[in-house]
Short mmCIF file of C-alpha atoms and ligand atoms in Angstrom, two decimals:
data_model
loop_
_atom_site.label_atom_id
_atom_site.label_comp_id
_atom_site.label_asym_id
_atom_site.label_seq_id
_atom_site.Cartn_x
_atom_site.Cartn_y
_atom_site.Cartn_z
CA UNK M 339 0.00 0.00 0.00
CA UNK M 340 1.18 3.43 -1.01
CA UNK M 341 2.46 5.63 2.20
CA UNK M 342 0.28 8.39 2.52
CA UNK M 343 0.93 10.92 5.04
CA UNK M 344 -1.72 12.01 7.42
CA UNK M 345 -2.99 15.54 7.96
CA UNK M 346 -0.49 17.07 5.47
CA UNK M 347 -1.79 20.44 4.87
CA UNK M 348 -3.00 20.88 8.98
CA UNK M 349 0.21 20.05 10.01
CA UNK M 350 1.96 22.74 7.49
CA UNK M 351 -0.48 25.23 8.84
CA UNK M 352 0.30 24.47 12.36
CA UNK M 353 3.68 24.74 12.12
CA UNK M 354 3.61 27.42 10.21
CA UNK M 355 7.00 27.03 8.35
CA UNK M 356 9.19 29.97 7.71
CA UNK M 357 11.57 29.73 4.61
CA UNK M 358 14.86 30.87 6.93
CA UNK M 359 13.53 28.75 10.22
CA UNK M 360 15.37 25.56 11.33
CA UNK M 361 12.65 22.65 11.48
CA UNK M 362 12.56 19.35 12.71
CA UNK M 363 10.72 16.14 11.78
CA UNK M 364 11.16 13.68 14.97
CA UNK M 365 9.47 10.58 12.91
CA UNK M 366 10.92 11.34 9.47
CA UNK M 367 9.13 8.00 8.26
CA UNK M 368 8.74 7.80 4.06
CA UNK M 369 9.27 11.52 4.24
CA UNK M 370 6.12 12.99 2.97
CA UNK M 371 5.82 15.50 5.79
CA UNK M 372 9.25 16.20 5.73
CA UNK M 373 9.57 17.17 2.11
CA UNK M 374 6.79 19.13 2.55
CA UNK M 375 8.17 21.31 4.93
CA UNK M 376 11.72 21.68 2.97
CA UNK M 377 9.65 22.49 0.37
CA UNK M 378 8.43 25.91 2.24
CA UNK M 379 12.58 26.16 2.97
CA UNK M 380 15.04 28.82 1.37
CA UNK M 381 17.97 29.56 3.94
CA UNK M 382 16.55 27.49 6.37
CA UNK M 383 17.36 23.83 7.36
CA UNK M 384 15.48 21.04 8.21
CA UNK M 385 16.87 17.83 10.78
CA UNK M 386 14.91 14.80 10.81
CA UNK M 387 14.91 11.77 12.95
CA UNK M 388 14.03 8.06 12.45
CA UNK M 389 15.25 4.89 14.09
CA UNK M 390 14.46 2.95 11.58
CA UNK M 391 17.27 2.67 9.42
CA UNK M 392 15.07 1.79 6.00
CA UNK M 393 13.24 5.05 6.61
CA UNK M 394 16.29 7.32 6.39
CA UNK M 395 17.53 5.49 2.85
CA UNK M 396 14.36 5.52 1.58
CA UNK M 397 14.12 9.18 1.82
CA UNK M 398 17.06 10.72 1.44
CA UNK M 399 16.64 10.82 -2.68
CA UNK M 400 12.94 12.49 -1.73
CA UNK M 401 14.48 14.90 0.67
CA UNK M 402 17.19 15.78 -1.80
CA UNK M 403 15.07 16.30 -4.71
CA UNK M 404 13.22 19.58 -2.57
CA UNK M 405 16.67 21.75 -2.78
CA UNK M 406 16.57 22.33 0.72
CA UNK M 407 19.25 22.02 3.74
CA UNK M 408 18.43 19.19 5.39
CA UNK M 409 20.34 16.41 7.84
CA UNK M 410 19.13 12.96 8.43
CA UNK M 411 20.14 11.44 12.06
CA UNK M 412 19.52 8.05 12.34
CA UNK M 413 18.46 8.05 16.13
CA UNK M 414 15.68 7.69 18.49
CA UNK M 415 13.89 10.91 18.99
CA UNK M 416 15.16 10.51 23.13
CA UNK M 417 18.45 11.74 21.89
CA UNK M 418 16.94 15.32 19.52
CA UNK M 419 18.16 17.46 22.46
CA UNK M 420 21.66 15.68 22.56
CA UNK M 421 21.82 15.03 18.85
CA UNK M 422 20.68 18.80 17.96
CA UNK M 423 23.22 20.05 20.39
CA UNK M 424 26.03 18.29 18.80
CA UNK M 425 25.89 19.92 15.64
CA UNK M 426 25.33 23.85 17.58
CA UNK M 427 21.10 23.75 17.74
CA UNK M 428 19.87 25.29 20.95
CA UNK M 429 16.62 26.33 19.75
CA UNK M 430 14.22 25.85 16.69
CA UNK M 431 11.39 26.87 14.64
CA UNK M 432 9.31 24.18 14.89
CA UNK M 433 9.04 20.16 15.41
CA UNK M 434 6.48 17.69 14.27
CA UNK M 435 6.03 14.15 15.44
CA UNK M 436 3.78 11.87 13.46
CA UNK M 437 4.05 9.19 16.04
CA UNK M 438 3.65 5.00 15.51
CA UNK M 439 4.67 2.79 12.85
CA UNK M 440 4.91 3.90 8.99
CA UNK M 441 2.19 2.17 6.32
CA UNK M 442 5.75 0.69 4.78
CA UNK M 443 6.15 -0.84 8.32
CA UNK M 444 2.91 -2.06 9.15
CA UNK M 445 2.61 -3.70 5.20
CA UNK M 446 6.20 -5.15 4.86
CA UNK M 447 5.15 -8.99 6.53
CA UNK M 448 9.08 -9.31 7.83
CA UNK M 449 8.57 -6.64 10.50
CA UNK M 450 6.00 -8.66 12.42
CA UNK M 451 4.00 -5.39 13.47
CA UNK M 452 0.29 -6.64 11.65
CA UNK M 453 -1.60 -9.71 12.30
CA UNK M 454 -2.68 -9.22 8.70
CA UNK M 455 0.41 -11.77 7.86
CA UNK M 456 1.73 -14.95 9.39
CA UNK M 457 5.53 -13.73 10.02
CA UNK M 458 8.16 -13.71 12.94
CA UNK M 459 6.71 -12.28 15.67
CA UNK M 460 9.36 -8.79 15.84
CA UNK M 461 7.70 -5.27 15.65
CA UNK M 462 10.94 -3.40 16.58
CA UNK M 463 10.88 0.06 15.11
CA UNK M 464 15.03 0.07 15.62
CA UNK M 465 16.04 -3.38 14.28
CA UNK M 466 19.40 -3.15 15.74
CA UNK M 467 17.65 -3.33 19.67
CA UNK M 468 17.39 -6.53 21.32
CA UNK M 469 14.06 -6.38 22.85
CA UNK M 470 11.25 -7.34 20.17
CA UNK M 471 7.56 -9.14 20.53
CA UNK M 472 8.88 -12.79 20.80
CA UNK M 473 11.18 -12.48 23.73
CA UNK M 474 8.10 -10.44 25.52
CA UNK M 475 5.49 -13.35 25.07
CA UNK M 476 8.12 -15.97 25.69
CA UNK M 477 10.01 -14.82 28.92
CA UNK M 478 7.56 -11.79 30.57
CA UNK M 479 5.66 -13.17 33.28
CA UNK M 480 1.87 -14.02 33.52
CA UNK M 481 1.69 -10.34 35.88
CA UNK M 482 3.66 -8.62 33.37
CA UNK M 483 1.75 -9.92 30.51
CA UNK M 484 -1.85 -9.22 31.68
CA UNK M 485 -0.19 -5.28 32.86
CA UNK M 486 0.71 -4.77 29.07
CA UNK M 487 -2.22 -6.17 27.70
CA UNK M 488 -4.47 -4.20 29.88
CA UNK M 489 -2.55 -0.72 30.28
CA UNK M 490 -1.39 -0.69 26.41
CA UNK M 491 -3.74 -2.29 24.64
CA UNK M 492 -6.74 -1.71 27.14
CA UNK M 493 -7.59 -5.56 26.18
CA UNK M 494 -11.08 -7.10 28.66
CA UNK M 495 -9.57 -10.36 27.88
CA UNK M 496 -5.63 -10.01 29.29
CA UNK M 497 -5.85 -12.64 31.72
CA UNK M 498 -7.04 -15.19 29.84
CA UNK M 499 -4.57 -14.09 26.72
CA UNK M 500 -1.86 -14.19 29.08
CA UNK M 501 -2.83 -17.33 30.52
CA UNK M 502 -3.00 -19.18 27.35
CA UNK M 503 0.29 -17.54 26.46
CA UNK M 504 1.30 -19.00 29.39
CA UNK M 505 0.66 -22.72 28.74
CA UNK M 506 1.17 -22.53 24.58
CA UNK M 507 5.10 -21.95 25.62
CA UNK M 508 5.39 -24.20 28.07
CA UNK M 509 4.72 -26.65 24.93
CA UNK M 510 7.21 -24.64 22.46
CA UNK M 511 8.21 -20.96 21.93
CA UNK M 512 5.89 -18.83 20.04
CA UNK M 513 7.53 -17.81 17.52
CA UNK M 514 5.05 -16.08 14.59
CA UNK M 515 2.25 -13.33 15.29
CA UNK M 516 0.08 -16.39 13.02
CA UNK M 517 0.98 -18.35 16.47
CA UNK M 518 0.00 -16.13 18.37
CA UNK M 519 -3.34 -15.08 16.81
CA UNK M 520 -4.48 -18.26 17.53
CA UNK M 521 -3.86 -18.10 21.22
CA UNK M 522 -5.70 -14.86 21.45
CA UNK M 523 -8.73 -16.54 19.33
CA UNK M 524 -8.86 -18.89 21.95
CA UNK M 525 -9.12 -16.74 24.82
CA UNK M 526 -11.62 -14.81 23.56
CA UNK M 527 -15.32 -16.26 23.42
CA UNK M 528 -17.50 -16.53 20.05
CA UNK M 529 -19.70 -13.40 20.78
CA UNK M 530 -17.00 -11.04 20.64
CA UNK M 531 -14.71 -13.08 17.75
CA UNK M 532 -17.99 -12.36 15.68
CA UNK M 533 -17.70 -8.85 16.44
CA UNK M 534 -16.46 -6.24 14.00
CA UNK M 535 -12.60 -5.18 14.03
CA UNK M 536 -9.78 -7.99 14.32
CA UNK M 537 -9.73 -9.94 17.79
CA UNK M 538 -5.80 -9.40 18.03
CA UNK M 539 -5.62 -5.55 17.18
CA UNK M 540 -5.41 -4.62 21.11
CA UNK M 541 -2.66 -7.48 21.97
CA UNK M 542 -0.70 -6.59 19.22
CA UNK M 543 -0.75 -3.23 19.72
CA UNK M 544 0.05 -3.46 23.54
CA UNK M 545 3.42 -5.58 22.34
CA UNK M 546 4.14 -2.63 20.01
CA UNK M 547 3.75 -0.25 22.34
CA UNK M 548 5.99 -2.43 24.89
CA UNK M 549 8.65 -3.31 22.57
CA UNK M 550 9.52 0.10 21.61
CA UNK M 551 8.88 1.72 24.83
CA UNK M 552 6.58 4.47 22.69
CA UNK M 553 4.55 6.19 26.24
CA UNK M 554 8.23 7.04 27.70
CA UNK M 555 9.77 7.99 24.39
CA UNK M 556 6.50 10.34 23.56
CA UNK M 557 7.00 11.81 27.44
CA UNK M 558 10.65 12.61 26.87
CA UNK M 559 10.40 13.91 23.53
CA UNK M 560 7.35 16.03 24.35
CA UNK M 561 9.81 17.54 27.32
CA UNK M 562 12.94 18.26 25.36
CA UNK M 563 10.34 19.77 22.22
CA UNK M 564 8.86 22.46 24.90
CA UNK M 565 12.84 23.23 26.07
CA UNK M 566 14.06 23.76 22.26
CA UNK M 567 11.17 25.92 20.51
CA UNK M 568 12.15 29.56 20.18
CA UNK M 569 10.20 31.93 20.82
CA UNK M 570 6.58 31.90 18.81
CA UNK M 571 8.36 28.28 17.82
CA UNK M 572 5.82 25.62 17.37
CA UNK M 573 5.38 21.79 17.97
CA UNK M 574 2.93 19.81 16.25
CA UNK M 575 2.23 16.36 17.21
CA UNK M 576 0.23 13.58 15.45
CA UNK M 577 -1.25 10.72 17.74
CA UNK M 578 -2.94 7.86 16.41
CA UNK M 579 -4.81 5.95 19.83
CA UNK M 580 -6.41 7.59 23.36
CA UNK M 581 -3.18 6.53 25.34
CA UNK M 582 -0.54 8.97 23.25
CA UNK M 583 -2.94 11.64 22.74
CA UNK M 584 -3.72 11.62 26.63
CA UNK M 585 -0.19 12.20 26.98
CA UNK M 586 0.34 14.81 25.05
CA UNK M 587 -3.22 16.58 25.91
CA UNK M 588 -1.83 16.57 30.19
CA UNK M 589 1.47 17.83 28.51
CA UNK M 590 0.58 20.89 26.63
CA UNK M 591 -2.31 21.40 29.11
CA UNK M 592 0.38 21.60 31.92
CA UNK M 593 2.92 24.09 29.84
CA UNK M 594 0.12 26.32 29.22
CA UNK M 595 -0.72 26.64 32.87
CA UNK M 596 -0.51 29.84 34.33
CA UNK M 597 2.15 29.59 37.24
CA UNK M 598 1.87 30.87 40.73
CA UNK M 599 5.13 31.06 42.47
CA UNK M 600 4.06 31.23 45.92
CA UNK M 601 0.65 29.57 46.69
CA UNK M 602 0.07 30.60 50.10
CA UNK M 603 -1.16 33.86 48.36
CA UNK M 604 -4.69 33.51 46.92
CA UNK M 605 -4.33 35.43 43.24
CA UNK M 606 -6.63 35.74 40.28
CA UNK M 607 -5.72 33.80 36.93
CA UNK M 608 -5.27 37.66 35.59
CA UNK M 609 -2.10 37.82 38.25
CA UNK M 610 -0.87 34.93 37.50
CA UNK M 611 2.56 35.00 36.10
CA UNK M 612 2.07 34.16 32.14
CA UNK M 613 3.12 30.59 31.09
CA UNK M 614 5.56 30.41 28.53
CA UNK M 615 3.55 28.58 25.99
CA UNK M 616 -0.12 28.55 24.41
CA UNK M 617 -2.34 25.82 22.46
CA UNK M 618 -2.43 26.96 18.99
CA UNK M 619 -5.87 25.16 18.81
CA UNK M 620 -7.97 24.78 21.64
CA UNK M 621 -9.88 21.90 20.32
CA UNK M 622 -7.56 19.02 18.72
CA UNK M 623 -7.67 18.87 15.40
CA UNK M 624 -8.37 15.48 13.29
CA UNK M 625 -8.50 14.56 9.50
CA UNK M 626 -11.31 16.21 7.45
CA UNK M 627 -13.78 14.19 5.39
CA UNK M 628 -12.28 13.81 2.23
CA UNK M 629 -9.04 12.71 3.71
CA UNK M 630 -11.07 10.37 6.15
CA UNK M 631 -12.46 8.79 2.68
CA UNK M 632 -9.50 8.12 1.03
CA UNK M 633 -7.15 6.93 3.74
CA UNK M 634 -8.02 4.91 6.46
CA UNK M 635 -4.71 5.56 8.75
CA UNK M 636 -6.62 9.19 9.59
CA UNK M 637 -9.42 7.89 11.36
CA UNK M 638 -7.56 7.55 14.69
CA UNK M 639 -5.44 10.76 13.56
CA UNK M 640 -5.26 13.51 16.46
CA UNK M 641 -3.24 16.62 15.69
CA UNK M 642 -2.92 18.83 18.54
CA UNK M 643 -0.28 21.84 18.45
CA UNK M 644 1.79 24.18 21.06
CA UNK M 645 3.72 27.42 20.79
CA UNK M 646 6.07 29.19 23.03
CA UNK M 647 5.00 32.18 23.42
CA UNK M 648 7.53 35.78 23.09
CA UNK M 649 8.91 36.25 26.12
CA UNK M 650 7.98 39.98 27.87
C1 LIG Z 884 3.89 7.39 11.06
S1 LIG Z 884 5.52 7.25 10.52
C2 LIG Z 884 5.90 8.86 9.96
C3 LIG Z 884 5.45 9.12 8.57
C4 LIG Z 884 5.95 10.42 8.00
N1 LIG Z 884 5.45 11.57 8.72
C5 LIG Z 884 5.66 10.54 6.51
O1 LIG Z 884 4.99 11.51 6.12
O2 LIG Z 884 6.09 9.69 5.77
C6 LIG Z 884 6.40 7.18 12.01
C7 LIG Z 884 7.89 7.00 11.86
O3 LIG Z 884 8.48 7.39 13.09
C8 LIG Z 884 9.49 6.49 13.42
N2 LIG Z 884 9.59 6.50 14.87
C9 LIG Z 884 8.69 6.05 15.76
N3 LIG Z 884 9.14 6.21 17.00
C10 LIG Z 884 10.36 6.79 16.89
C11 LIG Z 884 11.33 7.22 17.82
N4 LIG Z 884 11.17 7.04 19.14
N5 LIG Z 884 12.45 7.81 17.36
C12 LIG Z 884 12.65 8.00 16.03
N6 LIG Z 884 11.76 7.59 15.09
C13 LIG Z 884 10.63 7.00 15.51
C14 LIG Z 884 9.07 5.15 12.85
O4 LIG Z 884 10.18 4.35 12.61
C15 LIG Z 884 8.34 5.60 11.56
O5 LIG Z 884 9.22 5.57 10.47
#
């Protein structure tokens, strides 16, 4: 399936790209976003992150083809601070995270991220880490199993997954996400494997979730994003299920609080000293309907955008 990326022209808008600004994609991915923005470039440069190392080759020709300055770090978005201050960037422009796996990642069987295919079960984002979805089912324990499934994936039926995880490896390590659709089948009963939507899409997006640690790695990029925007800089960031977009929602919501340095003195919000940053959009924004027509990966989409405000 053809990558398309999601919310193009809302996420251009938010960020609302100068041509001399320095910009940075955080989840470069195929690069449609991030040609897009270089494409808005003249003197100013554009760094862009991915830690998968098929996403950076694959669009390196795109990104080269726009004219722009542009760098491609092949890194997890923990490091942008670190990896930004290497090369003498304190602040930027703007950032955008389109967060999750790519369409190329999700439809390319070897990756192991869709039960759509009968493959090894994997879903690492970084190929080169050791942690992927087969040593989680075949060495976490029964507690830590039924955690994931129930705080990632927000599965009813954890238990008895984990349970039957439980006993299938007792008989032989689970080795493909075909394997382990099966064992998820039969912990679930008929009513709900009648129901609409695929009986595995909750596990197997728990094990993503766990295997490439995405909560934490959203938290800490959200963190260094508010530190490095300028001024007026903006960050725009792309969620794709409730447990992301709660993050960032309590994240933004908490930068844009108005601060009271001692509380023992009762002030009005108007006395308040300012916070340093503002929601761009006070509701969150999410695909329109001829985008939600023609490509499915929008449904879920949630855009929701920050800026820091000039200081005074
Ligand atoms: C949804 S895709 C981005 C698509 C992209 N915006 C486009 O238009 O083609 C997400 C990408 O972010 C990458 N990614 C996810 N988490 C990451 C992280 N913690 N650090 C760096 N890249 C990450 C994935 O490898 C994937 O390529």
């Amino acid at each position: 399936m053809e990558h398309v990326s999601v919310m193009l022209q809302q996420c251009l808008e938010a960020l609302n790209v100068r041509e001399d600004g320095i910009y940075v994609d955080g989840t470069l991915g195929r690069g449609g976003h991030a040609c897009a923005i270089a494409g808005r470039l003249k003197s100013g440069k554009l760094y862009c992150f991915d830690l998968d190392r098929s996403a950076i080759e694959e669009s390196d020709g795109k990104l080269a083809r726009t004219g722009a300055d542009y760098e491609l770090i092949l890194s997890n978005f923990i490091n942008m601070k670190a990896e930004l201050n290497k090369r003498g960037v304190e602040a930027v422009d703007g950032i955008l995270l389109d967060l999750g796996v790519s369409s190329p990642q999700f439809d390319d069987p070897s990756r192991g991220f869709s039960y759509r295919y009968d493959s090894r079960l994997d879903m690492r984002m970084d190929q080169s880490q050791t942690l992927d979805a087969q040593l989680i089912v075949n060495t976490y324990s029964y507690q830590d199993l039924v955690r994931i499934l129930r705080d990632y994936g927000e599965e009813k039926f954890a238990p008895a997954i984990a349970r039957n995880i439980e006993k299938a490896r007792t008989l032989k390590q689970i080795e493909t996400t075909g394997e382990l659709v099966d064992i998820i089948r039969q912990s679930m009963p008929a009513r709900v494997l009648n129901k609409k939507g695929h009986p595995a899409k909750q596990t197997f997006q728990a094990l993503r979730i766990e295997v490439n640690h995405e909560l934490d790695n959203l938290r800490s990029v959200l963190d260094q994003g508010l530190q490095l925007l300028k001024p007026q800089g903006r960050m725009a960031v792309i969620t794709f299920h409730s447990l992301e977009d709660e993050i960032v929602k309590k994240v933004f919501r908490n930068a844009c609080q108005n601060q009271q340095i001692d509380k023992r003195i009762p002030l009005k919000d108007s006395e308040l000293k300012q916070a340093d940053y503002q929601l761009v959009n006070k509701k969150v924004i999410t695909a329109d309907q001829a985008e939600l027509e023609s490509n499915h990966r929008s449904h879920s989409a949630k855009l929701r955008v920050i800026e820091r405000r000039t200081s005074q």
